Amino acid sequence: MSIINIVLLILFVYLSVCVLYGFLFSFAGRMGRLKRYKLKEPSGKFAVFIPSYKEDEVILNSVKDALKQDYPKHLYDVIVIADSLHESTINILHSMPVKVIEVSFDVSTKAKSLNAALNQLDENQYDYALVLDADNIMKPDFLRKIHSVISVKGIGAVQGHRVAKNMNTNFAILDAVSEEINNHIYRRGHRVLGLSSGLIGSGMAFHYKYFKKVMATNKAIGGFDKELEHKLLRDRVKIEYVEDAYILDEKVESAEVFQNQRRRWISAQLHYFRQYFLQGLWHLITRGNMDFFDKAFQQFLAPRVLLLGITGVAAVLSIMMEYALGIMAYPGSFYWVSLFLIQTLSLTIAVPSEFFTKKYMKAMAQLPKAFLVMVLVLFKLKGANKKFIHTPHSGNSKL
């Protein structure tokens, strides 16, 4: 076997692992059912944290909506962590029935903001901590549904169902579809098979004292939620997914913002792969902790857009080489085409039916551009996890 064939075989095996992992949970999410929880009467008190770094465009509207929850007013506080907001914005926030904690750092991160707020608040005042992004809008029943699950014995954390607030550009639609695929594979599919739900970074709730304790060790610059979920799962904290608790999140509207966001995500993924993969493997072997290993293993997987693009290109090239030039692209065109079709099927069954419209299909024409953007991101990862890369929000909620 030639060196080229060995390299192609290694690439095929790696891509196959990535594709089949996604297909397993995508299929499970479509075929299985989630556990249903009955609504409970509100009892626990929430600290609703909204870290806001230069988010003057969206923070006031988000806070106004956060105050409209169908949950007793005395059982939740909205806490805005104001980092680099305009003085006029801060003055308006102080006039509202919310707590405002002003912070300033040489290098701002979400973890630093949350820890600063946690250190200023009395931990005995709250039962649960809920973390939002500055652009998030909770549905009125969000807190009530989250409480009904996190108050169940044995559940240490809860992830709500984050959906798109805006789909006004093709890239916003692609981002919205990507979010729903994530929800299906890493949250719904995982819970159907008995594993913990993945966290997203917002719309997630925890038992307050544990959250404060684990956040004190979180020094993440990018991907603080990845650092958080690795530590939760290492501690065997079960993360539940509440599919009918909806929270709206602004999607990226342009290729430039898409590239910056994915650069931050992939950089964080590589960082946590190096940090946790061997730990996860050790905990699996010595303690049977599949949840922790599964999370560490996810950092090994290639992003879906790259998987779709690479397997698609490989399928086309292998067919051309095999049937036009008589050269076999090892292990053969049949296998490359099959891998591409499985990846396509995996993504298709993970997409909610409401996205199969003409508008959605038009946005799909941007997939080749998104693939090229992701390829370029791979060459711009150096130093990305050593500085905070902010994703700006416009407050555009037009659907």
mmCIF file of C-alpha atoms in Angstrom:
data_model
loop_
_atom_site.group_PDB
_atom_site.id
_atom_site.type_symbol
_atom_site.label_atom_id
_atom_site.label_comp_id
_atom_site.label_asym_id
_atom_site.label_seq_id
_atom_site.Cartn_x
_atom_site.Cartn_y
_atom_site.Cartn_z
ATOM 1 C CA MET A 1 0.000 0.000 0.000
ATOM 2 C CA SER A 2 1.417 3.397 -1.022
ATOM 3 C CA ILE A 3 1.846 6.311 1.363
ATOM 4 C CA ILE A 4 -0.917 8.209 -0.455
ATOM 5 C CA ASN A 5 -3.342 5.309 0.037
ATOM 6 C CA ILE A 6 -2.434 5.073 3.725
ATOM 7 C CA VAL A 7 -3.158 8.804 4.159
ATOM 8 C CA LEU A 8 -6.467 8.459 2.286
ATOM 9 C CA LEU A 9 -7.429 5.475 4.449
ATOM 10 C CA ILE A 10 -6.647 7.368 7.672
ATOM 11 C CA LEU A 11 -8.680 10.334 6.387
ATOM 12 C CA PHE A 12 -11.574 8.046 5.444
ATOM 13 C CA VAL A 13 -11.579 6.354 8.864
ATOM 14 C CA TYR A 14 -11.520 9.712 10.686
ATOM 15 C CA LEU A 15 -14.313 11.138 8.555
ATOM 16 C CA SER A 16 -16.325 7.929 8.978
ATOM 17 C CA VAL A 17 -16.105 8.169 12.770
ATOM 18 C CA CYS A 18 -17.293 11.801 12.635
ATOM 19 C CA VAL A 19 -20.158 11.051 10.225
ATOM 20 C CA LEU A 20 -21.382 7.895 12.002
ATOM 21 C CA TYR A 21 -21.287 9.615 15.417
ATOM 22 C CA GLY A 22 -23.573 12.361 14.120
ATOM 23 C CA PHE A 23 -25.830 9.879 12.327
ATOM 24 C CA LEU A 24 -26.304 7.756 15.479
ATOM 25 C CA PHE A 25 -27.593 10.653 17.570
ATOM 26 C CA SER A 26 -29.498 12.235 14.692
ATOM 27 C CA PHE A 27 -31.367 8.956 14.079
ATOM 28 C CA ALA A 28 -31.970 8.474 17.809
ATOM 29 C CA GLY A 29 -33.345 11.998 18.111
ATOM 30 C CA ARG A 30 -35.826 11.323 15.323
ATOM 31 C CA MET A 31 -36.952 7.893 16.500
ATOM 32 C CA GLY A 32 -36.882 8.250 20.298
ATOM 33 C CA ARG A 33 -38.880 10.262 22.825
ATOM 34 C CA LEU A 34 -37.810 12.636 25.557
ATOM 35 C CA LYS A 35 -38.980 12.364 29.141
ATOM 36 C CA ARG A 36 -41.835 14.743 29.914
ATOM 37 C CA TYR A 37 -41.982 16.762 33.129
ATOM 38 C CA LYS A 38 -45.139 18.134 34.715
ATOM 39 C CA LEU A 39 -45.303 21.839 35.459
ATOM 40 C CA LYS A 40 -44.768 22.596 39.138
ATOM 41 C CA GLU A 41 -45.821 25.519 41.242
ATOM 42 C CA PRO A 42 -42.929 28.026 41.387
ATOM 43 C CA SER A 43 -40.863 27.789 44.547
ATOM 44 C CA GLY A 44 -37.126 28.232 43.922
ATOM 45 C CA LYS A 45 -35.608 31.669 43.408
ATOM 46 C CA PHE A 46 -33.563 32.393 40.265
ATOM 47 C CA ALA A 47 -30.674 34.741 39.662
ATOM 48 C CA VAL A 48 -31.004 35.543 35.948
ATOM 49 C CA PHE A 49 -27.533 36.622 34.819
ATOM 50 C CA ILE A 50 -27.185 38.676 31.631
ATOM 51 C CA PRO A 51 -23.507 39.439 30.898
ATOM 52 C CA SER A 52 -23.378 42.375 28.504
ATOM 53 C CA TYR A 53 -20.153 43.418 26.783
ATOM 54 C CA LYS A 54 -20.677 46.419 24.466
ATOM 55 C CA GLU A 55 -24.273 45.297 23.849
ATOM 56 C CA ASP A 56 -26.013 48.686 24.059
ATOM 57 C CA GLU A 57 -28.064 47.873 20.947
ATOM 58 C CA VAL A 58 -29.869 44.922 22.500
ATOM 59 C CA ILE A 59 -29.539 44.891 26.278
ATOM 60 C CA LEU A 60 -32.423 47.244 27.145
ATOM 61 C CA ASN A 61 -34.932 45.314 25.046
ATOM 62 C CA SER A 62 -33.688 41.993 26.452
ATOM 63 C CA VAL A 63 -34.043 43.224 30.038
ATOM 64 C CA LYS A 64 -37.562 44.544 29.429
ATOM 65 C CA ASP A 65 -38.608 41.136 28.103
ATOM 66 C CA ALA A 66 -36.850 39.290 30.914
ATOM 67 C CA LEU A 67 -39.045 41.141 33.402
ATOM 68 C CA LYS A 68 -42.202 39.747 31.777
ATOM 69 C CA GLN A 69 -41.801 36.130 32.862
ATOM 70 C CA ASP A 70 -44.839 34.161 33.977
ATOM 71 C CA TYR A 71 -43.074 33.521 37.267
ATOM 72 C CA PRO A 72 -43.568 35.266 40.623
ATOM 73 C CA LYS A 73 -41.622 38.543 40.624
ATOM 74 C CA HIS A 74 -40.213 37.924 44.087
ATOM 75 C CA LEU A 75 -38.754 34.605 42.938
ATOM 76 C CA TYR A 76 -36.355 35.905 40.307
ATOM 77 C CA ASP A 77 -33.911 38.790 39.930
ATOM 78 C CA VAL A 78 -32.590 40.008 36.598
ATOM 79 C CA ILE A 79 -28.902 40.799 37.055
ATOM 80 C CA VAL A 80 -27.158 42.733 34.278
ATOM 81 C CA ILE A 81 -23.360 42.472 34.308
ATOM 82 C CA ALA A 82 -22.399 45.680 32.522
ATOM 83 C CA ASP A 83 -19.002 45.611 30.818
ATOM 84 C CA SER A 84 -18.115 48.570 28.576
ATOM 85 C CA LEU A 85 -21.694 49.806 28.189
ATOM 86 C CA HIS A 86 -22.416 53.469 27.492
ATOM 87 C CA GLU A 87 -23.156 55.611 30.532
ATOM 88 C CA SER A 88 -26.588 56.446 29.112
ATOM 89 C CA THR A 89 -27.425 52.733 28.859
ATOM 90 C CA ILE A 90 -26.281 52.101 32.427
ATOM 91 C CA ASN A 91 -28.392 55.013 33.700
ATOM 92 C CA ILE A 92 -31.501 53.552 32.054
ATOM 93 C CA LEU A 93 -30.734 50.126 33.516
ATOM 94 C CA HIS A 94 -30.456 51.652 36.996
ATOM 95 C CA SER A 95 -33.968 53.079 36.561
ATOM 96 C CA MET A 96 -35.372 49.597 35.911
ATOM 97 C CA PRO A 97 -36.247 46.943 38.541
ATOM 98 C CA VAL A 98 -33.026 44.997 37.912
ATOM 99 C CA LYS A 99 -29.668 44.645 39.612
ATOM 100 C CA VAL A 100 -26.755 46.212 37.741
ATOM 101 C CA ILE A 101 -23.207 45.066 38.432
ATOM 102 C CA GLU A 102 -20.598 47.134 36.595
ATOM 103 C CA VAL A 103 -17.318 45.418 35.733
ATOM 104 C CA SER A 104 -14.156 46.314 33.851
ATOM 105 C CA PHE A 105 -11.258 44.088 32.796
ATOM 106 C CA ASP A 106 -8.064 44.440 30.787
ATOM 107 C CA VAL A 107 -9.247 41.385 28.843
ATOM 108 C CA SER A 108 -12.997 40.847 29.055
ATOM 109 C CA THR A 109 -14.519 37.367 29.104
ATOM 110 C CA LYS A 110 -17.919 35.974 30.001
ATOM 111 C CA ALA A 111 -16.372 33.826 32.736
ATOM 112 C CA LYS A 112 -14.789 36.874 34.398
ATOM 113 C CA SER A 113 -18.080 38.789 34.302
ATOM 114 C CA LEU A 114 -20.057 35.916 35.814
ATOM 115 C CA ASN A 115 -17.481 35.322 38.560
ATOM 116 C CA ALA A 116 -17.413 39.021 39.442
ATOM 117 C CA ALA A 117 -21.204 39.000 39.851
ATOM 118 C CA LEU A 118 -21.236 35.737 41.794
ATOM 119 C CA ASN A 119 -18.657 37.130 44.220
ATOM 120 C CA GLN A 120 -20.798 40.202 44.927
ATOM 121 C CA LEU A 121 -24.068 38.373 45.575
ATOM 122 C CA ASP A 122 -25.203 36.447 48.621
ATOM 123 C CA GLU A 123 -25.279 32.773 47.595
ATOM 124 C CA ASN A 124 -27.941 32.032 50.218
ATOM 125 C CA GLN A 125 -30.344 34.392 48.476
ATOM 126 C CA TYR A 126 -30.831 32.170 45.398
ATOM 127 C CA ASP A 127 -31.618 28.545 44.615
ATOM 128 C CA TYR A 128 -30.800 28.581 40.907
ATOM 129 C CA ALA A 129 -28.644 30.497 38.453
ATOM 130 C CA LEU A 130 -29.796 31.089 34.874
ATOM 131 C CA VAL A 131 -27.353 32.426 32.275
ATOM 132 C CA LEU A 132 -28.490 34.380 29.214
ATOM 133 C CA ASP A 133 -26.757 36.195 26.377
ATOM 134 C CA ALA A 134 -27.414 39.912 26.080
ATOM 135 C CA ASP A 135 -29.537 39.392 22.943
ATOM 136 C CA ASN A 136 -31.655 36.525 24.300
ATOM 137 C CA ILE A 137 -35.420 36.784 24.650
ATOM 138 C CA MET A 138 -37.149 34.218 26.879
ATOM 139 C CA LYS A 139 -40.635 33.013 26.082
ATOM 140 C CA PRO A 140 -42.980 34.034 28.957
ATOM 141 C CA ASP A 141 -43.180 30.480 30.340
ATOM 142 C CA PHE A 142 -39.425 29.819 30.122
ATOM 143 C CA LEU A 143 -38.562 30.146 33.820
ATOM 144 C CA ARG A 144 -41.594 28.143 34.914
ATOM 145 C CA LYS A 145 -40.639 25.231 32.623
ATOM 146 C CA ILE A 146 -36.968 25.371 33.573
ATOM 147 C CA HIS A 147 -37.893 25.359 37.284
ATOM 148 C CA SER A 148 -40.171 22.343 36.823
ATOM 149 C CA VAL A 149 -37.178 20.310 35.629
ATOM 150 C CA ILE A 150 -34.181 21.599 37.567
ATOM 151 C CA SER A 151 -36.112 21.182 40.834
ATOM 152 C CA VAL A 152 -36.365 17.419 40.163
ATOM 153 C CA LYS A 153 -34.054 15.359 42.344
ATOM 154 C CA GLY A 154 -30.980 14.114 40.485
ATOM 155 C CA ILE A 155 -30.907 16.855 37.855
ATOM 156 C CA GLY A 156 -28.018 19.253 38.356
ATOM 157 C CA ALA A 157 -28.312 21.452 35.270
ATOM 158 C CA VAL A 158 -30.810 22.244 32.523
ATOM 159 C CA GLN A 159 -30.469 23.490 28.960
ATOM 160 C CA GLY A 160 -33.400 25.266 27.315
ATOM 161 C CA HIS A 161 -34.278 25.145 23.614
ATOM 162 C CA ARG A 162 -32.539 28.032 21.876
ATOM 163 C CA VAL A 163 -34.052 29.045 18.524
ATOM 164 C CA ALA A 164 -33.452 31.811 16.006
ATOM 165 C CA LYS A 165 -34.720 35.305 16.690
ATOM 166 C CA ASN A 166 -33.947 36.475 13.157
ATOM 167 C CA MET A 167 -33.780 34.812 9.746
ATOM 168 C CA ASN A 168 -33.412 37.920 7.615
ATOM 169 C CA THR A 169 -30.346 36.848 5.590
ATOM 170 C CA ASN A 170 -29.167 33.608 4.030
ATOM 171 C CA PHE A 171 -26.378 33.268 6.579
ATOM 172 C CA ALA A 172 -28.827 33.880 9.427
ATOM 173 C CA ILE A 173 -30.945 31.013 8.066
ATOM 174 C CA LEU A 174 -27.883 28.756 7.833
ATOM 175 C CA ASP A 175 -26.962 29.667 11.395
ATOM 176 C CA ALA A 176 -30.529 28.972 12.544
ATOM 177 C CA VAL A 177 -30.504 25.566 10.835
ATOM 178 C CA SER A 178 -27.115 24.775 12.383
ATOM 179 C CA GLU A 179 -28.499 25.629 15.830
ATOM 180 C CA GLU A 180 -31.454 23.283 15.352
ATOM 181 C CA ILE A 181 -29.202 20.470 14.130
ATOM 182 C CA ASN A 182 -27.124 20.951 17.272
ATOM 183 C CA ASN A 183 -30.293 20.852 19.369
ATOM 184 C CA HIS A 184 -31.356 17.624 17.685
ATOM 185 C CA ILE A 185 -28.009 15.782 17.851
ATOM 186 C CA TYR A 186 -26.299 17.077 20.989
ATOM 187 C CA ARG A 187 -29.362 17.660 23.126
ATOM 188 C CA ARG A 188 -32.407 15.678 22.034
ATOM 189 C CA GLY A 189 -30.489 12.715 20.559
ATOM 190 C CA HIS A 190 -28.184 12.481 23.553
ATOM 191 C CA ARG A 191 -31.024 12.527 26.074
ATOM 192 C CA VAL A 192 -32.944 9.880 24.118
ATOM 193 C CA LEU A 193 -29.918 7.583 24.478
ATOM 194 C CA GLY A 194 -29.483 8.402 28.157
ATOM 195 C CA LEU A 195 -26.510 10.758 27.931
ATOM 196 C CA SER A 196 -26.460 14.332 29.203
ATOM 197 C CA SER A 197 -27.554 17.222 27.026
ATOM 198 C CA GLY A 198 -24.904 19.560 25.708
ATOM 199 C CA LEU A 199 -24.798 23.174 26.897
ATOM 200 C CA ILE A 200 -24.956 26.124 24.493
ATOM 201 C CA GLY A 201 -23.698 29.069 26.525
ATOM 202 C CA SER A 202 -27.072 30.648 27.245
ATOM 203 C CA GLY A 203 -30.556 29.560 28.265
ATOM 204 C CA MET A 204 -28.942 27.207 30.783
ATOM 205 C CA ALA A 205 -29.688 26.860 34.500
ATOM 206 C CA PHE A 206 -27.818 25.385 37.469
ATOM 207 C CA HIS A 207 -28.120 24.924 41.199
ATOM 208 C CA TYR A 208 -26.734 28.217 42.447
ATOM 209 C CA LYS A 209 -24.136 27.108 45.010
ATOM 210 C CA TYR A 210 -22.680 24.446 42.754
ATOM 211 C CA PHE A 211 -22.578 26.882 39.842
ATOM 212 C CA LYS A 212 -20.671 29.425 41.926
ATOM 213 C CA LYS A 213 -18.231 26.747 43.056
ATOM 214 C CA VAL A 214 -17.491 25.360 39.603
ATOM 215 C CA MET A 215 -17.356 28.797 37.937
ATOM 216 C CA ALA A 216 -14.644 29.878 40.401
ATOM 217 C CA THR A 217 -12.283 27.511 38.562
ATOM 218 C CA ASN A 218 -13.408 28.613 35.081
ATOM 219 C CA LYS A 219 -10.736 30.819 33.497
ATOM 220 C CA ALA A 220 -11.859 30.303 29.910
ATOM 221 C CA ILE A 221 -11.290 33.080 27.394
ATOM 222 C CA GLY A 222 -13.408 31.456 24.708
ATOM 223 C CA GLY A 223 -15.968 28.670 25.099
ATOM 224 C CA PHE A 224 -16.625 29.089 28.814
ATOM 225 C CA ASP A 225 -19.657 26.804 28.438
ATOM 226 C CA LYS A 226 -17.423 24.000 27.125
ATOM 227 C CA GLU A 227 -15.161 24.356 30.143
ATOM 228 C CA LEU A 228 -18.260 24.329 32.333
ATOM 229 C CA GLU A 229 -19.904 21.227 30.859
ATOM 230 C CA HIS A 230 -16.682 19.213 30.939
ATOM 231 C CA LYS A 231 -16.384 19.904 34.666
ATOM 232 C CA LEU A 232 -20.064 19.186 35.319
ATOM 233 C CA LEU A 233 -19.905 15.845 33.533
ATOM 234 C CA ARG A 234 -16.615 14.966 35.211
ATOM 235 C CA ASP A 235 -18.479 15.485 38.506
ATOM 236 C CA ARG A 236 -21.324 13.287 37.166
ATOM 237 C CA VAL A 237 -23.803 16.164 37.167
ATOM 238 C CA LYS A 238 -26.700 15.203 34.898
ATOM 239 C CA ILE A 239 -27.681 17.869 32.328
ATOM 240 C CA GLU A 240 -31.309 17.732 31.154
ATOM 241 C CA TYR A 241 -32.754 19.276 27.978
ATOM 242 C CA VAL A 242 -36.121 21.038 28.129
ATOM 243 C CA GLU A 243 -37.221 21.035 24.508
ATOM 244 C CA ASP A 244 -40.398 23.058 25.012
ATOM 245 C CA ALA A 245 -38.685 25.860 26.993
ATOM 246 C CA TYR A 246 -37.899 28.311 24.203
ATOM 247 C CA ILE A 247 -35.413 31.162 24.178
ATOM 248 C CA LEU A 248 -34.762 33.367 21.146
ATOM 249 C CA ASP A 249 -31.179 34.027 20.076
ATOM 250 C CA GLU A 250 -29.884 36.382 17.381
ATOM 251 C CA LYS A 251 -28.190 34.592 14.478
ATOM 252 C CA VAL A 252 -25.188 35.916 12.553
ATOM 253 C CA GLU A 253 -26.182 37.835 9.438
ATOM 254 C CA SER A 254 -22.986 37.915 7.344
ATOM 255 C CA ALA A 255 -20.092 35.710 6.256
ATOM 256 C CA GLU A 256 -17.630 37.913 8.134
ATOM 257 C CA VAL A 257 -19.366 37.524 11.505
ATOM 258 C CA PHE A 258 -19.935 33.812 10.751
ATOM 259 C CA GLN A 259 -16.182 33.402 10.202
ATOM 260 C CA ASN A 260 -15.212 35.179 13.426
ATOM 261 C CA GLN A 261 -17.726 33.190 15.450
ATOM 262 C CA ARG A 262 -16.622 29.838 14.012
ATOM 263 C CA ARG A 263 -12.984 30.771 14.484
ATOM 264 C CA ARG A 264 -13.676 31.217 18.191
ATOM 265 C CA TRP A 265 -15.632 27.969 18.376
ATOM 266 C CA ILE A 266 -13.078 25.786 16.571
ATOM 267 C CA SER A 267 -10.201 27.279 18.547
ATOM 268 C CA ALA A 268 -12.025 26.505 21.787
ATOM 269 C CA GLN A 269 -12.804 22.982 20.545
ATOM 270 C CA LEU A 270 -9.129 22.243 19.875
ATOM 271 C CA HIS A 271 -8.160 23.719 23.238
ATOM 272 C CA TYR A 272 -10.597 21.509 25.152
ATOM 273 C CA PHE A 273 -9.679 18.433 23.118
ATOM 274 C CA ARG A 274 -6.082 18.805 24.267
ATOM 275 C CA GLN A 275 -7.173 19.542 27.832
ATOM 276 C CA TYR A 276 -9.829 16.886 28.398
ATOM 277 C CA PHE A 277 -9.603 13.993 25.927
ATOM 278 C CA LEU A 278 -7.138 11.868 27.909
ATOM 279 C CA GLN A 279 -8.947 12.748 31.156
ATOM 280 C CA GLY A 280 -12.216 11.651 29.600
ATOM 281 C CA LEU A 281 -10.709 8.377 28.404
ATOM 282 C CA TRP A 282 -9.239 7.711 31.864
ATOM 283 C CA HIS A 283 -12.558 8.408 33.594
ATOM 284 C CA LEU A 284 -14.318 6.068 31.143
ATOM 285 C CA ILE A 285 -11.886 3.219 31.811
ATOM 286 C CA THR A 286 -11.527 3.636 35.577
ATOM 287 C CA ARG A 287 -14.946 4.993 36.584
ATOM 288 C CA GLY A 288 -17.279 4.147 33.725
ATOM 289 C CA ASN A 289 -18.078 7.827 33.168
ATOM 290 C CA MET A 290 -19.460 7.715 29.630
ATOM 291 C CA ASP A 291 -20.960 11.227 29.857
ATOM 292 C CA PHE A 292 -17.570 12.847 30.482
ATOM 293 C CA PHE A 293 -15.809 10.778 27.817
ATOM 294 C CA ASP A 294 -18.541 11.517 25.268
ATOM 295 C CA LYS A 295 -18.139 15.244 25.835
ATOM 296 C CA ALA A 296 -14.344 15.031 25.539
ATOM 297 C CA PHE A 297 -14.733 12.875 22.401
ATOM 298 C CA GLN A 298 -16.960 15.488 20.759
ATOM 299 C CA GLN A 299 -13.981 17.840 20.635
ATOM 300 C CA PHE A 300 -12.318 15.312 18.292
ATOM 301 C CA LEU A 301 -15.082 15.658 15.687
ATOM 302 C CA ALA A 302 -14.831 17.868 12.610
ATOM 303 C CA PRO A 303 -17.440 20.665 12.174
ATOM 304 C CA ARG A 304 -20.465 19.563 10.144
ATOM 305 C CA VAL A 305 -20.018 22.030 7.278
ATOM 306 C CA LEU A 306 -16.463 20.811 6.786
ATOM 307 C CA LEU A 307 -17.645 17.190 6.933
ATOM 308 C CA LEU A 308 -20.322 17.816 4.320
ATOM 309 C CA GLY A 309 -17.934 19.725 2.072
ATOM 310 C CA ILE A 310 -14.980 17.336 2.354
ATOM 311 C CA THR A 311 -17.046 14.177 1.858
ATOM 312 C CA GLY A 312 -18.873 15.824 -1.061
ATOM 313 C CA VAL A 313 -15.643 16.863 -2.781
ATOM 314 C CA ALA A 314 -14.097 13.446 -2.107
ATOM 315 C CA ALA A 315 -17.157 11.706 -3.573
ATOM 316 C CA VAL A 316 -17.019 13.754 -6.795
ATOM 317 C CA LEU A 317 -13.248 13.439 -7.191
ATOM 318 C CA SER A 318 -13.280 9.686 -6.517
ATOM 319 C CA ILE A 319 -15.950 9.149 -9.191
ATOM 320 C CA MET A 320 -14.008 11.251 -11.715
ATOM 321 C CA MET A 321 -10.722 9.488 -10.966
ATOM 322 C CA GLU A 322 -12.197 5.994 -11.000
ATOM 323 C CA TYR A 323 -14.411 6.224 -14.066
ATOM 324 C CA ALA A 324 -12.634 8.850 -16.187
ATOM 325 C CA LEU A 325 -8.987 8.169 -15.368
ATOM 326 C CA GLY A 326 -9.137 4.589 -14.155
ATOM 327 C CA ILE A 327 -7.426 5.496 -10.872
ATOM 328 C CA MET A 328 -8.984 4.343 -7.607
ATOM 329 C CA ALA A 329 -9.187 6.990 -4.900
ATOM 330 C CA TYR A 330 -8.613 4.636 -1.978
ATOM 331 C CA PRO A 331 -10.748 3.000 -0.548
ATOM 332 C CA GLY A 332 -12.969 3.526 -3.624
ATOM 333 C CA SER A 333 -15.725 5.796 -4.964
ATOM 334 C CA PHE A 334 -18.504 3.600 -3.508
ATOM 335 C CA TYR A 335 -17.269 4.259 0.029
ATOM 336 C CA TRP A 336 -16.712 7.988 -0.464
ATOM 337 C CA VAL A 337 -20.150 8.441 -2.019
ATOM 338 C CA SER A 338 -21.757 6.381 0.760
ATOM 339 C CA LEU A 339 -20.068 8.506 3.398
ATOM 340 C CA PHE A 340 -21.339 11.697 1.760
ATOM 341 C CA LEU A 341 -24.886 10.306 1.513
ATOM 342 C CA ILE A 342 -24.890 9.227 5.179
ATOM 343 C CA GLN A 343 -23.711 12.706 6.234
ATOM 344 C CA THR A 344 -26.409 14.318 4.075
ATOM 345 C CA LEU A 345 -29.086 12.024 5.526
ATOM 346 C CA SER A 346 -27.863 12.683 9.078
ATOM 347 C CA LEU A 347 -28.232 16.429 8.637
ATOM 348 C CA THR A 348 -31.528 16.193 6.757
ATOM 349 C CA ILE A 349 -33.331 14.187 9.439
ATOM 350 C CA ALA A 350 -32.032 16.575 12.113
ATOM 351 C CA VAL A 351 -33.576 19.654 10.461
ATOM 352 C CA PRO A 352 -37.100 20.594 11.680
ATOM 353 C CA SER A 353 -39.787 20.303 8.995
ATOM 354 C CA GLU A 354 -40.614 24.022 9.086
ATOM 355 C CA PHE A 355 -37.257 24.800 7.477
ATOM 356 C CA PHE A 356 -38.088 22.944 4.262
ATOM 357 C CA THR A 357 -39.338 25.992 2.377
ATOM 358 C CA LYS A 358 -38.232 27.895 -0.740
ATOM 359 C CA LYS A 359 -36.541 30.456 1.507
ATOM 360 C CA TYR A 360 -34.608 27.690 3.221
ATOM 361 C CA MET A 361 -33.590 26.043 -0.057
ATOM 362 C CA LYS A 362 -32.359 29.398 -1.367
ATOM 363 C CA ALA A 363 -30.189 29.788 1.726
ATOM 364 C CA MET A 364 -28.761 26.295 1.154
ATOM 365 C CA ALA A 365 -27.141 27.669 -2.010
ATOM 366 C CA GLN A 366 -24.765 29.484 0.362
ATOM 367 C CA LEU A 367 -23.390 26.191 1.733
ATOM 368 C CA PRO A 368 -20.368 26.157 -0.644
ATOM 369 C CA LYS A 369 -19.486 29.663 0.556
ATOM 370 C CA ALA A 370 -19.898 28.586 4.174
ATOM 371 C CA PHE A 371 -17.610 25.603 3.469
ATOM 372 C CA LEU A 372 -14.916 27.879 2.009
ATOM 373 C CA VAL A 373 -15.253 30.210 5.007
ATOM 374 C CA MET A 374 -14.719 27.269 7.345
ATOM 375 C CA VAL A 375 -11.659 26.145 5.374
ATOM 376 C CA LEU A 376 -10.184 29.645 5.687
ATOM 377 C CA VAL A 377 -10.911 29.602 9.430
ATOM 378 C CA LEU A 378 -8.556 26.628 9.798
ATOM 379 C CA PHE A 379 -5.680 28.872 8.734
ATOM 380 C CA LYS A 380 -6.603 31.631 11.193
ATOM 381 C CA LEU A 381 -6.790 29.724 14.460
ATOM 382 C CA LYS A 382 -3.452 30.824 15.903
ATOM 383 C CA GLY A 383 -3.986 32.893 19.028
ATOM 384 C CA ALA A 384 -7.793 32.780 18.728
ATOM 385 C CA ASN A 385 -8.222 31.169 22.152
ATOM 386 C CA LYS A 386 -5.913 33.697 23.823
ATOM 387 C CA LYS A 387 -8.157 36.696 23.287
ATOM 388 C CA PHE A 388 -11.878 37.380 23.557
ATOM 389 C CA ILE A 389 -13.571 37.446 20.116
ATOM 390 C CA HIS A 390 -16.836 39.310 20.495
ATOM 391 C CA THR A 391 -19.845 38.526 18.308
ATOM 392 C CA PRO A 392 -21.746 41.804 17.829
ATOM 393 C CA HIS A 393 -25.568 41.876 17.867
ATOM 394 C CA SER A 394 -27.751 44.311 15.975
ATOM 395 C CA GLY A 395 -31.050 43.728 17.750
ATOM 396 C CA ASN A 396 -32.659 42.801 14.450
ATOM 397 C CA SER A 397 -35.529 40.441 15.219
ATOM 398 C CA LYS A 398 -37.254 40.512 11.860
ATOM 399 C CA LEU A 399 -38.176 36.998 10.682
#
